[in-house]
CSV table of C-alpha atoms (C1' of nucleotides) and ligand atoms in Angstrom, one decimal:
chain,number,residue,atom,x,y,z
A,64,UNK,CA,0.0,0.0,0.0
A,65,UNK,CA,1.2,3.4,-1.0
A,66,UNK,CA,1.2,6.2,1.7
A,67,UNK,CA,-0.8,9.4,1.4
A,68,UNK,CA,2.6,11.2,1.4
A,69,UNK,CA,3.8,9.3,-1.6
A,70,UNK,CA,0.5,9.9,-3.3
A,71,UNK,CA,0.9,13.7,-2.8
A,72,UNK,CA,4.4,13.6,-4.2
A,73,UNK,CA,3.2,11.7,-7.4
A,74,UNK,CA,0.4,14.2,-8.0
A,75,UNK,CA,2.7,17.1,-7.6
A,76,UNK,CA,5.3,15.6,-9.9
A,77,UNK,CA,2.7,15.0,-12.5
A,78,UNK,CA,1.3,18.6,-12.0
A,79,UNK,CA,4.6,20.3,-12.7
A,80,UNK,CA,5.4,18.2,-15.8
A,81,UNK,CA,7.2,15.1,-14.4
A,82,UNK,CA,5.1,12.9,-16.7
A,83,UNK,CA,6.6,14.2,-19.9
A,84,UNK,CA,10.1,15.3,-18.9
A,85,UNK,CA,12.5,15.2,-16.0
A,86,UNK,CA,12.0,17.8,-13.3
A,87,UNK,CA,14.5,19.1,-10.8
A,88,UNK,CA,14.2,18.1,-7.1
A,89,UNK,CA,14.4,21.8,-6.2
A,90,UNK,CA,11.3,22.6,-8.2
A,91,UNK,CA,9.5,19.7,-6.6
A,92,UNK,CA,10.6,20.8,-3.1
A,93,UNK,CA,9.3,24.2,-3.8
A,94,UNK,CA,6.0,22.9,-5.1
A,95,UNK,CA,5.6,20.7,-2.1
A,96,UNK,CA,6.8,23.3,0.4
A,97,UNK,CA,9.4,20.9,1.8
A,98,UNK,CA,13.2,21.2,2.2
A,99,UNK,CA,15.5,20.0,-0.6
A,100,UNK,CA,17.0,17.2,1.7
A,101,UNK,CA,13.5,15.8,2.4
A,102,UNK,CA,12.7,15.6,-1.2
A,103,UNK,CA,16.1,13.9,-2.1
A,104,UNK,CA,15.3,11.2,0.5
A,105,UNK,CA,11.9,10.6,-0.8
A,106,UNK,CA,13.0,10.6,-4.5
A,107,UNK,CA,15.2,7.6,-3.6
A,108,UNK,CA,12.3,5.9,-1.9
A,109,UNK,CA,9.9,6.5,-4.8
A,110,UNK,CA,12.5,5.1,-7.2
A,111,UNK,CA,12.9,2.0,-5.0
A,112,UNK,CA,9.2,1.6,-5.3
A,113,UNK,CA,9.3,1.9,-9.1
A,114,UNK,CA,7.3,5.0,-9.2
A,115,UNK,CA,9.9,7.4,-10.6
A,116,UNK,CA,13.2,7.3,-12.5
A,117,UNK,CA,15.7,9.2,-10.4
A,118,UNK,CA,19.1,10.2,-11.6
A,119,UNK,CA,21.0,12.0,-8.8
A,120,UNK,CA,21.6,15.7,-9.6
A,121,UNK,CA,19.6,15.2,-12.9
A,122,UNK,CA,16.1,15.1,-11.7
A,123,UNK,CA,13.1,12.7,-11.6
A,124,UNK,CA,10.4,11.6,-13.9
A,125,UNK,CA,7.3,9.4,-13.4
A,126,UNK,CA,7.5,5.8,-14.6
A,127,UNK,CA,4.5,4.3,-16.3
A,128,UNK,CA,3.4,3.0,-12.9
A,129,UNK,CA,3.9,6.3,-11.3
A,130,UNK,CA,2.0,8.1,-14.0
A,131,UNK,CA,-0.9,5.6,-13.8
A,132,UNK,CA,-1.0,5.9,-10.1
A,133,UNK,CA,-0.9,9.8,-10.2
A,134,UNK,CA,-3.9,9.7,-12.7
A,135,UNK,CA,-5.9,7.5,-10.4
A,136,UNK,CA,-5.3,9.9,-7.5
A,137,UNK,CA,-6.4,12.9,-9.7
A,138,UNK,CA,-9.5,11.0,-10.8
A,139,UNK,CA,-10.4,10.3,-7.2
A,140,UNK,CA,-9.8,14.0,-6.3
A,141,UNK,CA,-11.9,15.3,-9.0
A,142,UNK,CA,-14.9,12.8,-8.6
A,143,UNK,CA,-14.9,13.7,-4.8
A,144,UNK,CA,-15.0,17.4,-5.8
A,145,UNK,CA,-18.1,16.8,-8.0
A,146,UNK,CA,-19.7,14.9,-5.1
A,147,UNK,CA,-19.0,17.7,-2.6
A,148,UNK,CA,-20.3,20.4,-4.8
A,149,UNK,CA,-23.1,18.8,-6.8
A,150,UNK,CA,-24.5,16.2,-4.3
A,151,UNK,CA,-23.8,17.9,-1.0
A,152,UNK,CA,-24.1,21.5,-2.2
A,153,UNK,CA,-20.8,22.8,-1.0
A,154,UNK,CA,-19.5,26.0,-2.6
A,155,UNK,CA,-16.8,25.3,-5.3
A,156,UNK,CA,-14.3,27.4,-3.3
A,157,UNK,CA,-14.5,25.1,-0.3
A,158,UNK,CA,-14.1,21.7,-1.8
A,159,UNK,CA,-10.5,21.5,-2.7
A,160,UNK,CA,-9.0,21.1,0.8
A,161,UNK,CA,-11.5,18.4,1.7
A,162,UNK,CA,-10.8,16.5,-1.5
A,163,UNK,CA,-7.1,16.8,-0.9
A,164,UNK,CA,-7.6,14.5,2.2
A,165,UNK,CA,-10.4,12.3,1.0
A,166,UNK,CA,-8.5,11.4,-2.2
A,167,UNK,CA,-6.2,9.2,-0.1
A,168,UNK,CA,-9.0,7.5,1.8
A,169,UNK,CA,-11.4,6.5,-1.1
A,170,UNK,CA,-10.6,3.2,-2.6
A,171,UNK,CA,-10.8,3.0,-6.5
A,172,UNK,CA,-13.6,0.5,-6.0
A,173,UNK,CA,-15.7,3.0,-4.1
A,174,UNK,CA,-14.8,5.9,-6.4
A,175,UNK,CA,-16.1,3.8,-9.4
A,176,UNK,CA,-19.4,3.4,-7.6
A,177,UNK,CA,-19.5,7.1,-6.8
A,178,UNK,CA,-18.7,7.9,-10.5
A,179,UNK,CA,-21.6,5.8,-11.5
A,180,UNK,CA,-23.9,7.5,-9.0
A,181,UNK,CA,-22.8,10.9,-10.4
A,182,UNK,CA,-23.4,9.7,-13.8
A,183,UNK,CA,-19.8,9.7,-15.0
A,184,UNK,CA,-19.1,13.4,-14.9
A,185,UNK,CA,-16.5,14.6,-17.4
A,186,UNK,CA,-15.3,17.7,-15.6
A,187,UNK,CA,-14.9,18.7,-12.0
A,188,UNK,CA,-16.5,21.9,-10.6
A,189,UNK,CA,-13.4,23.9,-11.6
A,190,UNK,CA,-13.7,22.7,-15.1
A,191,UNK,CA,-10.7,20.2,-15.1
A,192,UNK,CA,-11.2,17.0,-17.0
A,193,UNK,CA,-11.9,13.8,-14.9
A,194,UNK,CA,-9.6,10.9,-16.1
A,195,UNK,CA,-11.6,7.7,-17.0
A,196,UNK,CA,-11.2,4.5,-14.9
A,197,UNK,CA,-9.0,3.2,-17.7
A,198,UNK,CA,-6.5,6.1,-17.1
A,199,UNK,CA,-7.5,7.8,-20.3
A,200,UNK,CA,-7.9,11.6,-20.2
A,201,UNK,CA,-10.4,13.0,-22.6
A,202,UNK,CA,-8.7,15.5,-24.8
A,203,UNK,CA,-10.9,18.4,-25.6
A,204,UNK,CA,-10.7,21.2,-28.0
A,205,UNK,CA,-10.5,23.7,-25.2
A,206,UNK,CA,-8.4,26.8,-25.7
A,207,UNK,CA,-7.9,30.1,-24.0
A,208,UNK,CA,-10.4,32.7,-25.3
A,209,UNK,CA,-7.4,34.8,-26.6
A,210,UNK,CA,-6.6,32.0,-29.0
A,211,UNK,CA,-10.0,32.1,-30.6
A,212,UNK,CA,-11.2,34.5,-33.4
A,213,UNK,CA,-12.9,37.6,-32.3
A,214,UNK,CA,-16.6,38.4,-33.0
A,215,UNK,CA,-18.0,35.0,-31.9
A,216,UNK,CA,-19.6,33.4,-28.8
A,217,UNK,CA,-18.0,30.5,-27.0
A,218,UNK,CA,-18.9,27.9,-24.4
A,219,UNK,CA,-17.1,28.5,-21.0
A,220,UNK,CA,-15.5,25.3,-19.9
A,221,UNK,CA,-12.9,26.1,-17.3
A,222,UNK,CA,-11.1,28.8,-15.5
A,223,UNK,CA,-7.3,28.3,-15.3
A,224,UNK,CA,-7.1,31.1,-12.7
A,225,UNK,CA,-8.5,29.4,-9.6
A,226,UNK,CA,-9.3,32.5,-7.7
A,227,UNK,CA,-12.7,32.8,-6.1
A,228,UNK,CA,-12.8,36.6,-6.3
A,229,UNK,CA,-12.2,36.5,-10.1
A,230,UNK,CA,-14.8,33.7,-10.8
A,231,UNK,CA,-17.4,35.4,-8.5
A,232,UNK,CA,-16.9,38.6,-10.4
A,233,UNK,CA,-17.4,37.0,-13.7
A,234,UNK,CA,-20.5,35.3,-12.3
A,235,UNK,CA,-22.1,38.7,-11.8
A,236,UNK,CA,-22.3,39.0,-15.5
A,237,UNK,CA,-23.6,35.5,-16.0
A,238,UNK,CA,-20.2,34.1,-17.0
A,239,UNK,CA,-20.2,30.7,-15.4
A,240,UNK,CA,-19.0,27.3,-16.6
A,241,UNK,CA,-21.5,26.0,-19.1
A,242,UNK,CA,-22.7,29.3,-20.3
A,243,UNK,CA,-21.5,31.2,-23.3
A,244,UNK,CA,-19.4,34.3,-23.5
A,245,UNK,CA,-19.0,36.8,-26.4
A,246,UNK,CA,-15.4,37.6,-27.5
A,247,UNK,CA,-16.0,41.1,-29.0
A,248,UNK,CA,-12.6,42.7,-29.5
A,249,UNK,CA,-9.0,42.5,-28.4
A,250,UNK,CA,-7.1,45.6,-28.6
A,251,UNK,CA,-3.5,44.4,-28.9
A,252,UNK,CA,-2.2,47.8,-28.3
A,253,UNK,CA,-3.8,48.5,-24.9
A,254,UNK,CA,-4.1,44.8,-24.0
A,255,UNK,CA,-7.8,45.3,-23.3
A,256,UNK,CA,-10.3,42.6,-24.2
A,257,UNK,CA,-14.0,43.4,-24.6
A,258,UNK,CA,-16.4,40.7,-23.7
A,259,UNK,CA,-20.1,40.6,-24.3
A,260,UNK,CA,-22.8,39.1,-22.0
A,261,UNK,CA,-25.8,37.1,-23.1
A,262,UNK,CA,-27.8,40.3,-22.8
A,263,UNK,CA,-25.4,42.2,-25.1
A,264,UNK,CA,-23.6,44.2,-22.4
A,265,UNK,CA,-20.0,45.0,-23.0
A,266,UNK,CA,-17.3,44.3,-20.3
A,267,UNK,CA,-13.6,45.0,-20.4
A,268,UNK,CA,-10.9,42.9,-19.0
A,269,UNK,CA,-7.1,42.6,-19.4
A,270,UNK,CA,-5.8,40.0,-21.8
A,271,UNK,CA,-4.2,38.0,-19.1
A,272,UNK,CA,-7.6,37.6,-17.5
A,273,UNK,CA,-9.2,36.8,-20.8
A,274,UNK,CA,-6.6,34.1,-21.4
A,275,UNK,CA,-7.6,32.3,-18.2
A,276,UNK,CA,-10.9,31.5,-19.7
A,277,UNK,CA,-10.9,28.1,-21.4
A,278,UNK,CA,-13.6,28.0,-24.0
A,279,UNK,CA,-14.9,25.7,-26.7
B,280,UNK,CA,-5.2,17.6,14.9
B,281,UNK,CA,-5.7,14.1,16.2
B,282,UNK,CA,-4.1,11.3,14.2
B,283,UNK,CA,-6.1,8.3,12.7
B,284,UNK,CA,-4.2,6.1,15.1
B,285,UNK,CA,-5.4,8.0,18.2
B,286,UNK,CA,-8.9,8.0,16.7
B,287,UNK,CA,-8.9,4.2,16.4
B,288,UNK,CA,-7.7,3.9,20.0
B,289,UNK,CA,-10.5,6.2,21.3
B,290,UNK,CA,-13.2,4.2,19.4
B,291,UNK,CA,-11.9,0.9,20.6
B,292,UNK,CA,-11.6,2.1,24.2
B,293,UNK,CA,-15.3,3.2,23.9
B,294,UNK,CA,-16.3,-0.1,22.4
B,295,UNK,CA,-14.9,-2.1,25.2
B,296,UNK,CA,-16.5,-0.1,27.9
B,297,UNK,CA,-13.9,2.6,28.6
B,298,UNK,CA,-16.6,5.3,28.6
B,299,UNK,CA,-18.2,4.0,31.8
B,300,UNK,CA,-15.3,2.4,33.7
B,301,UNK,CA,-11.6,1.9,33.6
B,302,UNK,CA,-10.4,-0.8,31.3
B,303,UNK,CA,-7.1,-2.6,31.5
B,304,UNK,CA,-4.4,-1.9,28.9
B,305,UNK,CA,-4.1,-5.6,28.2
B,306,UNK,CA,-7.7,-5.7,27.2
B,307,UNK,CA,-7.1,-2.8,24.9
B,308,UNK,CA,-4.0,-4.2,23.5
B,309,UNK,CA,-5.9,-7.4,22.6
B,310,UNK,CA,-8.8,-5.5,21.1
B,311,UNK,CA,-6.3,-3.4,18.9
B,312,UNK,CA,-4.1,-6.3,18.1
B,313,UNK,CA,-1.0,-4.5,19.3
B,314,UNK,CA,1.6,-5.4,21.9
B,315,UNK,CA,1.1,-4.4,25.5
B,316,UNK,CA,4.2,-2.1,25.3
B,317,UNK,CA,2.8,-0.2,22.4
B,318,UNK,CA,-0.5,0.4,24.1
B,319,UNK,CA,1.3,1.6,27.4
B,320,UNK,CA,3.2,4.2,25.3
B,321,UNK,CA,0.0,5.4,23.6
B,322,UNK,CA,-1.9,5.5,26.9
B,323,UNK,CA,0.5,8.1,28.3
B,324,UNK,CA,0.2,10.0,25.0
B,325,UNK,CA,-3.5,10.1,25.0
B,326,UNK,CA,-3.5,11.2,28.7
B,327,UNK,CA,-1.1,14.0,27.8
B,328,UNK,CA,-3.6,15.1,25.2
B,329,UNK,CA,-6.5,15.1,27.7
B,330,UNK,CA,-8.3,12.3,26.0
B,331,UNK,CA,-8.1,9.6,28.7
B,332,UNK,CA,-7.5,9.3,32.5
B,333,UNK,CA,-4.5,6.9,32.9
B,334,UNK,CA,-3.4,5.4,36.2
B,335,UNK,CA,-0.3,3.1,35.6
B,336,UNK,CA,-1.1,-0.6,36.3
B,337,UNK,CA,-4.8,0.4,37.0
B,338,UNK,CA,-6.1,1.1,33.5
B,339,UNK,CA,-7.6,3.9,31.4
B,340,UNK,CA,-10.9,5.6,31.0
B,341,UNK,CA,-12.1,8.2,28.5
B,342,UNK,CA,-12.3,11.8,29.6
B,343,UNK,CA,-15.4,13.8,28.6
B,344,UNK,CA,-13.3,15.2,25.7
B,345,UNK,CA,-12.2,11.7,24.7
B,346,UNK,CA,-15.9,10.3,24.9
B,347,UNK,CA,-17.1,13.2,22.8
B,348,UNK,CA,-14.4,12.7,20.3
B,349,UNK,CA,-15.1,8.9,20.1
B,350,UNK,CA,-18.8,9.6,19.5
B,351,UNK,CA,-18.0,11.9,16.6
B,352,UNK,CA,-15.8,9.2,15.0
B,353,UNK,CA,-18.6,6.6,15.4
B,354,UNK,CA,-21.1,9.0,13.9
B,355,UNK,CA,-18.8,9.6,10.9
B,356,UNK,CA,-18.3,5.9,10.5
B,357,UNK,CA,-22.0,5.0,10.6
B,358,UNK,CA,-23.2,7.7,8.3
B,359,UNK,CA,-20.5,6.7,5.8
B,360,UNK,CA,-21.8,3.2,6.1
B,361,UNK,CA,-25.4,4.3,5.2
B,362,UNK,CA,-24.0,6.3,2.3
B,363,UNK,CA,-22.0,3.3,0.9
B,364,UNK,CA,-24.9,0.9,1.2
B,365,UNK,CA,-27.9,3.1,0.4
B,366,UNK,CA,-26.5,5.6,-2.0
B,367,UNK,CA,-23.8,3.6,-3.7
B,368,UNK,CA,-25.4,0.2,-3.4
B,369,UNK,CA,-22.6,-1.7,-1.8
B,370,UNK,CA,-23.4,-4.9,0.0
B,371,UNK,CA,-23.7,-4.4,3.8
B,372,UNK,CA,-21.0,-6.9,4.3
B,373,UNK,CA,-18.4,-4.9,2.3
B,374,UNK,CA,-18.9,-1.4,3.8
B,375,UNK,CA,-17.2,-1.7,7.2
B,376,UNK,CA,-13.5,-1.8,6.0
B,377,UNK,CA,-14.0,1.1,3.8
B,378,UNK,CA,-15.8,3.1,6.6
B,379,UNK,CA,-12.9,2.2,8.9
B,380,UNK,CA,-10.6,4.3,6.7
B,381,UNK,CA,-13.0,7.0,5.5
B,382,UNK,CA,-14.1,7.9,9.1
B,383,UNK,CA,-10.7,9.5,9.6
B,384,UNK,CA,-10.8,11.6,6.3
B,385,UNK,CA,-14.3,13.1,6.4
B,386,UNK,CA,-14.6,16.3,8.4
B,387,UNK,CA,-17.5,16.8,10.7
B,388,UNK,CA,-18.6,19.6,8.4
B,389,UNK,CA,-18.8,17.3,5.4
B,390,UNK,CA,-20.4,14.6,7.5
B,391,UNK,CA,-23.2,17.0,8.6
B,392,UNK,CA,-23.9,17.7,4.9
B,393,UNK,CA,-23.9,14.1,4.0
B,394,UNK,CA,-26.3,13.4,7.0
B,395,UNK,CA,-28.7,16.0,5.6
B,396,UNK,CA,-28.4,14.4,2.1
B,397,UNK,CA,-29.2,11.0,3.6
B,398,UNK,CA,-32.1,12.5,5.5
B,399,UNK,CA,-30.7,12.1,9.0
B,400,UNK,CA,-30.7,8.3,9.2
B,401,UNK,CA,-31.2,6.9,12.7
B,402,UNK,CA,-29.5,3.6,12.2
B,403,UNK,CA,-26.6,2.3,10.1
B,404,UNK,CA,-27.1,-0.7,7.7
B,405,UNK,CA,-26.1,-3.1,10.6
B,406,UNK,CA,-28.8,-1.6,12.8
B,407,UNK,CA,-26.6,0.3,15.1
B,408,UNK,CA,-27.8,3.8,16.1
B,409,UNK,CA,-26.2,6.9,14.6
B,410,UNK,CA,-25.2,9.5,17.2
B,411,UNK,CA,-26.6,13.0,16.6
B,412,UNK,CA,-24.4,15.9,15.7
B,413,UNK,CA,-24.8,17.0,19.3
B,414,UNK,CA,-23.3,13.8,20.6
B,415,UNK,CA,-26.6,12.6,21.9
B,416,UNK,CA,-27.3,8.9,21.3
B,417,UNK,CA,-31.0,8.1,20.9
B,418,UNK,CA,-31.9,5.6,23.5
B,419,UNK,CA,-35.0,3.6,22.7
B,420,UNK,CA,-36.1,0.2,23.6
B,421,UNK,CA,-36.6,-0.2,19.8
B,422,UNK,CA,-33.9,-2.1,18.1
B,423,UNK,CA,-33.3,-3.5,14.7
B,424,UNK,CA,-34.4,-7.1,14.4
B,425,UNK,CA,-30.8,-8.1,13.9
B,426,UNK,CA,-29.9,-7.0,17.4
B,427,UNK,CA,-32.5,-9.3,19.0
B,428,UNK,CA,-32.0,-13.0,19.8
B,429,UNK,CA,-33.2,-15.4,17.2
B,430,UNK,CA,-36.1,-17.8,17.7
B,431,UNK,CA,-38.7,-15.3,19.1
B,432,UNK,CA,-41.5,-13.2,17.8
B,433,UNK,CA,-41.3,-9.3,18.1
B,434,UNK,CA,-43.7,-6.4,17.6
B,435,UNK,CA,-42.9,-4.3,14.5
B,436,UNK,CA,-42.7,-0.7,15.4
B,437,UNK,CA,-41.1,1.1,12.6
B,438,UNK,CA,-39.2,0.7,9.3
B,439,UNK,CA,-36.1,2.7,8.9
B,440,UNK,CA,-36.0,2.1,5.2
B,441,UNK,CA,-38.6,4.4,3.7
B,442,UNK,CA,-39.3,2.7,0.5
B,443,UNK,CA,-42.8,2.0,-0.4
B,444,UNK,CA,-42.0,-1.1,-2.6
B,445,UNK,CA,-40.2,-2.7,0.4
B,446,UNK,CA,-43.0,-2.0,2.9
B,447,UNK,CA,-45.6,-3.1,0.5
B,448,UNK,CA,-43.8,-6.3,-0.2
B,449,UNK,CA,-43.6,-6.9,3.6
B,450,UNK,CA,-47.3,-6.2,3.9
B,451,UNK,CA,-48.1,-9.1,1.5
B,452,UNK,CA,-46.9,-11.4,4.3
B,453,UNK,CA,-48.8,-9.5,7.0
B,454,UNK,CA,-45.7,-7.7,8.3
B,455,UNK,CA,-47.1,-4.3,9.0
B,456,UNK,CA,-46.6,-1.8,11.9
B,457,UNK,CA,-48.3,-3.2,15.1
B,458,UNK,CA,-48.2,-6.9,14.0
B,459,UNK,CA,-45.6,-9.4,15.1
B,460,UNK,CA,-42.8,-10.9,13.1
B,461,UNK,CA,-40.9,-14.1,13.8
B,462,UNK,CA,-37.1,-14.0,13.7
B,463,UNK,CA,-36.2,-17.5,12.9
B,464,UNK,CA,-32.5,-17.5,11.9
B,465,UNK,CA,-29.6,-15.3,10.8
B,466,UNK,CA,-27.0,-17.0,8.7
B,467,UNK,CA,-24.0,-14.8,9.2
B,468,UNK,CA,-22.1,-16.3,6.4
B,469,UNK,CA,-24.6,-15.8,3.6
B,470,UNK,CA,-26.1,-12.7,5.3
B,471,UNK,CA,-29.5,-14.2,4.9
B,472,UNK,CA,-32.2,-13.8,7.6
B,473,UNK,CA,-35.1,-16.1,7.8
B,474,UNK,CA,-38.4,-14.5,9.0
B,475,UNK,CA,-41.7,-16.3,10.0
B,476,UNK,CA,-45.1,-15.0,9.4
B,477,UNK,CA,-48.0,-15.3,11.8
B,478,UNK,CA,-49.1,-18.4,9.9
B,479,UNK,CA,-45.6,-20.1,10.2
B,480,UNK,CA,-44.5,-19.3,6.7
B,481,UNK,CA,-40.8,-18.8,6.3
B,482,UNK,CA,-39.5,-15.8,4.2
B,483,UNK,CA,-35.9,-15.0,3.5
B,484,UNK,CA,-34.4,-11.5,3.3
B,485,UNK,CA,-31.0,-9.9,3.4
B,486,UNK,CA,-29.5,-8.8,6.7
B,487,UNK,CA,-29.6,-5.1,5.7
B,488,UNK,CA,-33.4,-5.4,5.0
B,489,UNK,CA,-33.9,-7.2,8.3
B,490,UNK,CA,-32.0,-4.5,10.2
B,491,UNK,CA,-34.4,-1.9,8.8
B,492,UNK,CA,-37.2,-3.4,10.9
B,493,UNK,CA,-37.3,-1.8,14.3
B,494,UNK,CA,-38.9,-4.1,16.8
B,495,UNK,CA,-39.8,-4.2,20.5
C,154,DT,C1',40.0,27.3,-17.3
C,155,DT,C1',38.7,28.2,-13.0
C,156,DG,C1',36.5,29.4,-8.9
C,157,DA,C1',32.1,31.5,-7.0
C,158,DG,C1',27.6,30.7,-6.4
C,159,DC,C1',23.8,27.9,-6.5
C,160,DA,C1',21.6,23.3,-6.4
C,161,DT,C1',21.7,19.0,-4.5
C,162,DT,C1',22.9,15.5,-1.3
C,163,DT,C1',24.5,14.0,3.1
C,164,DT,C1',24.5,13.9,8.0
C,165,DG,C1',22.5,14.0,12.4
C,166,DA,C1',18.2,14.9,14.9
C,167,DT,C1',13.3,14.6,15.9
C,168,DG,C1',8.5,12.6,16.7
C,169,DA,C1',5.1,9.1,15.8
C,170,DA,C1',4.0,4.4,15.9
C,171,DT,C1',5.4,0.1,16.3
C,172,DC,C1',7.8,-4.6,18.0
C,173,DA,C1',10.7,-7.8,21.0
C,174,DA,C1',12.5,-8.8,24.9
C,175,DA,C1',13.9,-7.6,29.5
C,176,DG,C1',12.5,-5.8,33.9
C,177,DT,C1',9.1,-4.9,37.6
C,178,DA,C1',4.8,-4.8,40.2
C,179,DT,C1',0.6,-7.0,41.9
C,180,DC,C1',-2.6,-10.5,43.1
C,181,DG,C1',-4.0,-14.7,44.7
C,182,DC,C1',-2.9,-19.0,46.6
C,183,DC,C1',-0.6,-21.8,49.9
D,187,DG,C1',3.4,-13.6,54.9
D,188,DG,C1',5.9,-15.2,51.1
D,189,DC,C1',6.1,-16.8,46.2
D,190,DG,C1',5.1,-17.5,41.7
D,191,DA,C1',2.2,-16.5,37.7
D,192,DT,C1',0.4,-12.9,35.2
D,193,DA,C1',0.0,-8.2,33.8
D,194,DC,C1',2.1,-4.2,32.9
D,195,DT,C1',6.1,-1.0,31.9
D,196,DT,C1',10.6,0.0,30.3
D,197,DT,C1',14.3,-0.4,27.1
D,198,DG,C1',16.4,-0.6,22.8
D,199,DA,C1',15.3,-0.9,17.8
D,200,DT,C1',13.0,0.0,13.5
D,201,DT,C1',10.5,2.7,9.7
D,202,DC,C1',8.6,6.8,7.9
D,203,DA,C1',8.6,11.6,7.2
D,204,DT,C1',10.5,15.6,8.3
D,205,DC,C1',14.1,19.5,9.4
D,206,DA,C1',18.6,22.3,9.9
D,207,DA,C1',23.0,22.6,8.7
D,208,DA,C1',27.2,20.8,6.7
D,209,DA,C1',29.3,18.9,2.6
D,210,DT,C1',29.6,18.3,-2.2
D,211,DG,C1',29.2,18.9,-7.1
D,212,DC,C1',27.8,21.5,-11.3
D,213,DT,C1',27.6,25.5,-14.3
D,214,DC,C1',28.6,29.8,-15.9
D,215,DA,C1',30.9,34.1,-16.2
D,216,DA,C1',35.1,36.3,-16.0
E,641,MN,MN1,-9.0,20.4,-6.4
E,642,MN,MN1,-3.9,15.1,-1.0
E,643,MN,MN1,-18.9,-0.6,10.8
E,644,MN,MN1,-10.7,3.6,11.6
DNA sequence: TTGAGCATTTTGATGAATCAAAGTATCGCC
DNA sequence: GGCGATACTTTGATTCATCAAAATGCTCAA
């Protein structure tokens, strides 16, 4: 059995790119808020368990087993978040810390039953895709708003800026996940993007804010 | 924050009577499947945290704080069991080991929301009473059929499973509130309970169905 | 090409939870 | 009242996860 600590390492390694390429232990230590020495010790232990490839002073990278395991944890985390928000009615801003703990306690078996009960949701309440039981991650055609042509409306799928103040502000204009947003104009000189609500009202935001909206 | 290990000690102390009277560390060690030395060490630690009264060589007993904490853990455990059985459809025989882990990961806050979602169940799928959020344990002379001795007839008082199909099915055998029911046999291996109608006819149901009959 | 600066590893310590085995207290029996 | 069996505690280890601080190695800029 793998410890909650190891599971959190795997998830973090995955999150900072360690599935595709080798990452430095320093970057991992920063992401986990641990001292470098602690992470060095753990890197050796994860390697002994076949979860990462570790070359001293060169970094670590998930093995196939490590990646599969990380994706299962992410799947558990996101299904739990759907349950907390949709079934129990918790605000989306409160669910993450609870899921961070529960993800280590739910067995994959119970998670599959919960997934069925929730009717196999594809996205968590923050808009991140939920991996399938097989480990497959649905690839979508989601792109930041700023990578779409102007003058059209798009379906809002996800906010990459996970900041309650920002999403609540957007919600006051009716911009929530599942609704559409009008991309009116992007003034490249000033860096100001003009959005359009369903009612035709024009709102201006900076281009970095606009790029944190993933749309389809 | 209290560790999962401490929580399991508290629950076990409570289960073997340590809420009412002092229990020996030997009895606790046997109940927890740990060596006596381990339990001695932990007893001192629990006492330091104000959870038990510990007199060396005389035994331990829960403090008020320890009892309150134990009852919260039991509440979480039993609500989780109702969720696993009733909402996710797991067989009652499979739910306990999962609940044994999940009880340490669910916060009391989430448990209260889950309790509301489940409509404040009074008993878990094994028929044990679920403590209220206040810590109060409903005392009643009503007990689930499965907590009565076999080979007798009992007065049906209430169904804890509020499902018309089930109660209508029971009614076809004359099992309605105010009538008597024979508790013939409970096969713990298969989980099948054999009931007896007023006319002596034998009916078989699962133990979770049987435990939803509150009798006197 | 070389050393200074930074990243990484090593070393020595800590606290939690556990065990095995050695030491000690208590209780009941003679 | 003493003695032995039994119950309990202590001691010395181990594993996991962590830190602080010392040692080491790598890289880049002069
Ligand atoms: Mn999350
Ligand atoms: Mn976590
Ligand atoms: Mn149980
Ligand atoms: Mn437990």
